[in-house]
Structures are given as C-alpha cells and as structure tokens.
One Martini backbone bead per residue (centre of mass of N, CA, C, O) as a GRO file, in nm:
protein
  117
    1UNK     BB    1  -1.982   1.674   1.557
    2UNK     BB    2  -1.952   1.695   1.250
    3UNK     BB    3  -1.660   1.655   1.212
    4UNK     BB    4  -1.695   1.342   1.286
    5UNK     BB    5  -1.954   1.244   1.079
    6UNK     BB    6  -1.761   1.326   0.858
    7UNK     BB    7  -1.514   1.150   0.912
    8UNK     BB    8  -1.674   0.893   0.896
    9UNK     BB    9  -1.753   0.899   0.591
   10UNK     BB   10  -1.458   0.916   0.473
   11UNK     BB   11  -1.322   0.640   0.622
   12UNK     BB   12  -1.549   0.454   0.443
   13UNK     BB   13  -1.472   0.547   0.179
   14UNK     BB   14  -1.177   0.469   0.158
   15UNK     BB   15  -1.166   0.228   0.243
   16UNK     BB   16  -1.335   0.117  -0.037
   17UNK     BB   17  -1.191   0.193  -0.201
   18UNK     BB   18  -0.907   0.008  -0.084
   19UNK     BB   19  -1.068  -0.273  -0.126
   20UNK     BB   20  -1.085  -0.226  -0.449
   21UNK     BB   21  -0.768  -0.207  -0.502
   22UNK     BB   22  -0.682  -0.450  -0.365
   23UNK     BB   23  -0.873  -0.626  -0.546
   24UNK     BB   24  -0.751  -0.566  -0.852
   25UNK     BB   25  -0.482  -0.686  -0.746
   26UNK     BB   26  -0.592  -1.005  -0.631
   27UNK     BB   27  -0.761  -1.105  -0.826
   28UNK     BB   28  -0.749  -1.313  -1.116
   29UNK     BB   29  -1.005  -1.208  -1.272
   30UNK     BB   30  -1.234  -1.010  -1.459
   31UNK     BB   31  -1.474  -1.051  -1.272
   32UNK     BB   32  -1.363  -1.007  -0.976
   33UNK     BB   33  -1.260  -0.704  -1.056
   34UNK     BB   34  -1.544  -0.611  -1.107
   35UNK     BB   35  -1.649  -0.630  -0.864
   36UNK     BB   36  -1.501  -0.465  -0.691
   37UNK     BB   37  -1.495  -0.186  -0.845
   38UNK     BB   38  -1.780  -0.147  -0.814
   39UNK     BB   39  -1.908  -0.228  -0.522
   40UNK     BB   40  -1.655  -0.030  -0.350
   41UNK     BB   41  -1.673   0.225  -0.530
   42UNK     BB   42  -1.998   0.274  -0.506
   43UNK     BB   43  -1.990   0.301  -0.174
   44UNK     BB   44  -1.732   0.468  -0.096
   45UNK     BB   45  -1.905   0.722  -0.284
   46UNK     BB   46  -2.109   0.764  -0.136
   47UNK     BB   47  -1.979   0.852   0.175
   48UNK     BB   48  -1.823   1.089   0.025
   49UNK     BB   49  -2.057   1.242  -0.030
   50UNK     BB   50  -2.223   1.233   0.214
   51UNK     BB   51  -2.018   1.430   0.317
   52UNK     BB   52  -2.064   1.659   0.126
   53UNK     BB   53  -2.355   1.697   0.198
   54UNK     BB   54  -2.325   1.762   0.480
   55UNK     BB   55  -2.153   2.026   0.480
   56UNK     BB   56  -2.314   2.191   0.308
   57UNK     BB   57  -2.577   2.179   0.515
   58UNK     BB   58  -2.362   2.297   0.727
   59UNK     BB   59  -2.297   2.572   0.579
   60UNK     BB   60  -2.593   2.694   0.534
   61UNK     BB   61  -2.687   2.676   0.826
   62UNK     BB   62  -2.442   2.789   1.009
   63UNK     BB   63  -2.240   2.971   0.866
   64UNK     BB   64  -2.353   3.045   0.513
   65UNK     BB   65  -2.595   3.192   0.323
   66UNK     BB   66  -2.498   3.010   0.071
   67UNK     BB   67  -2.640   2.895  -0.264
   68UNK     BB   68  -2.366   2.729  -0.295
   69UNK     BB   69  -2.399   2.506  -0.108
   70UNK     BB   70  -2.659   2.362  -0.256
   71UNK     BB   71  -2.519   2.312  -0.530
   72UNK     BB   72  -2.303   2.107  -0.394
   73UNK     BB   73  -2.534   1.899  -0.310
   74UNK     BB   74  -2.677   1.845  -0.532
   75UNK     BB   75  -2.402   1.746  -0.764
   76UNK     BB   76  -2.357   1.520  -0.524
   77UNK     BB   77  -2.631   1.382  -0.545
   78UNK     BB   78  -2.605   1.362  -0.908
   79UNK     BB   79  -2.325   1.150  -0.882
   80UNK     BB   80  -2.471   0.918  -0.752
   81UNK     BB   81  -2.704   0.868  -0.950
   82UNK     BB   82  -2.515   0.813  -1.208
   83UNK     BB   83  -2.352   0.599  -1.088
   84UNK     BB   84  -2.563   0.370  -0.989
   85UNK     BB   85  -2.638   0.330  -1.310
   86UNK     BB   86  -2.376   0.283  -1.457
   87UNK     BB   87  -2.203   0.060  -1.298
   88UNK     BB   88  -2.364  -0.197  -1.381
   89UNK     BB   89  -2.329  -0.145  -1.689
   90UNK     BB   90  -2.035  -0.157  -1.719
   91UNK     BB   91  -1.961  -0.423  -1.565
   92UNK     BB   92  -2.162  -0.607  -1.789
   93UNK     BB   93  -2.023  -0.504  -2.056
   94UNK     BB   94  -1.711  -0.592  -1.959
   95UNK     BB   95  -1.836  -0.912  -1.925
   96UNK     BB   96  -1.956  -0.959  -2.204
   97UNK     BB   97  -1.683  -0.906  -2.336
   98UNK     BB   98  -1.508  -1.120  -2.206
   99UNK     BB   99  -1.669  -1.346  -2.284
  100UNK     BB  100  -1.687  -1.293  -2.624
  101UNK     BB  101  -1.374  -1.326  -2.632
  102UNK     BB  102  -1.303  -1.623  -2.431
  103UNK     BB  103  -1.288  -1.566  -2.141
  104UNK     BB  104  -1.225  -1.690  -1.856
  105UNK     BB  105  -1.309  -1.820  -1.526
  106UNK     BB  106  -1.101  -1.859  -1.245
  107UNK     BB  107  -1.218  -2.206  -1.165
  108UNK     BB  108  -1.414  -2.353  -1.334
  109UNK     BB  109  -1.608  -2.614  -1.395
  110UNK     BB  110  -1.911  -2.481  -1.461
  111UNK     BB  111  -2.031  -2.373  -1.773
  112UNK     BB  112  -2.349  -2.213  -1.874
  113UNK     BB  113  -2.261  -2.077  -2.143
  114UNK     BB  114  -2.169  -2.291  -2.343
  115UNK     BB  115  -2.273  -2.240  -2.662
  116UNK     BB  116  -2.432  -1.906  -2.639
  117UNK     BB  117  -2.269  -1.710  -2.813
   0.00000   0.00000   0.00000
C-alpha cells in the first residue's frame, strides 16, 4: 500500500516536471517560460520530497529503527521550504532583468509598464 502512495507521489511529480519542460520548449517569451519553469518544477518537486518524505517515515517506523532515515526526511524537507522561497525570488529577478533588457512580451497590446523603467 505504501509503495502505491510513494508511486503515485513520484508519478504527479515527474508528470510535472514533464509539463514544465514541455513548457520552456513551447512558450513563446521568457515571460511565460518562467512561468512554466517556476510553477510546475515547484509543484512537482514538491511531491517528489513528499514521496521521499513518506519513504524515510516509513523505513524508520516499519522497516529499521535507523535515524538516518530521519535525517534524510528532515533535508528533504528543508529542500522543499528554501525552495518555495527562492523560486519566486528567481523567477521576479529573471523577469524583471528582462524587463528592464527591453524584452517584450508576447502578443502585449497594451504595455502598463512603458516608460517606468
């Protein structure tokens, strides 16, 4: 049963992963690229840890009483806060170097930042 809940934590994870890469390759701007990039690599990533998270509790708690395993849910939890945190840090940086580059984006009709640079 639980190697179903971790397969299935891994299979939402890659998926998204997988949609975010399709993304990067699809999208027309850097605008909507880092869109893709940040928001499906940090859902994805996220349950990713959480199935490694589920592993590390359920080899301490069932398999062996070692805690090392426990340290491994721990880093894989503090991968997931420092990553929600700096992914949209990277993401406005990313953006608004492009921005002030002079990238346009996409198909803009009406540009609300023009001439705030």
């Amino acid at each position: 049963m639980i190697e179903a809940i971790i397969g299935l934590f891994l299979g939402i994870g890659v998926a998204f992963n997988f949609l975010a890469s399709i993304g990067i390759l699809r999208f027309p701007d850097v605008y909507t690229r880092i869109h893709a990039a940040t928001k499906c690599t940090t859902f994805g990533t996220i349950f990713i840890v959480l199935a490694t998270v589920t592993y590390s509790i359920y080899s301490y708690y069932w398999v062996a009483k070692d805690p090392a395993w426990i340290t491994i849910g721990i880093h894989s939890a503090l991968v997931v806060i420092f990553l929600v945190l700096t992914n949209p840090v990277g993401a406005h940086a990313l953006g608004r170097a492009a921005r002030k580059s002079g990238i346009r984006p996409y198909g803009a009709v009406i540009d609300e930042l023009e001439g705030r640079l």
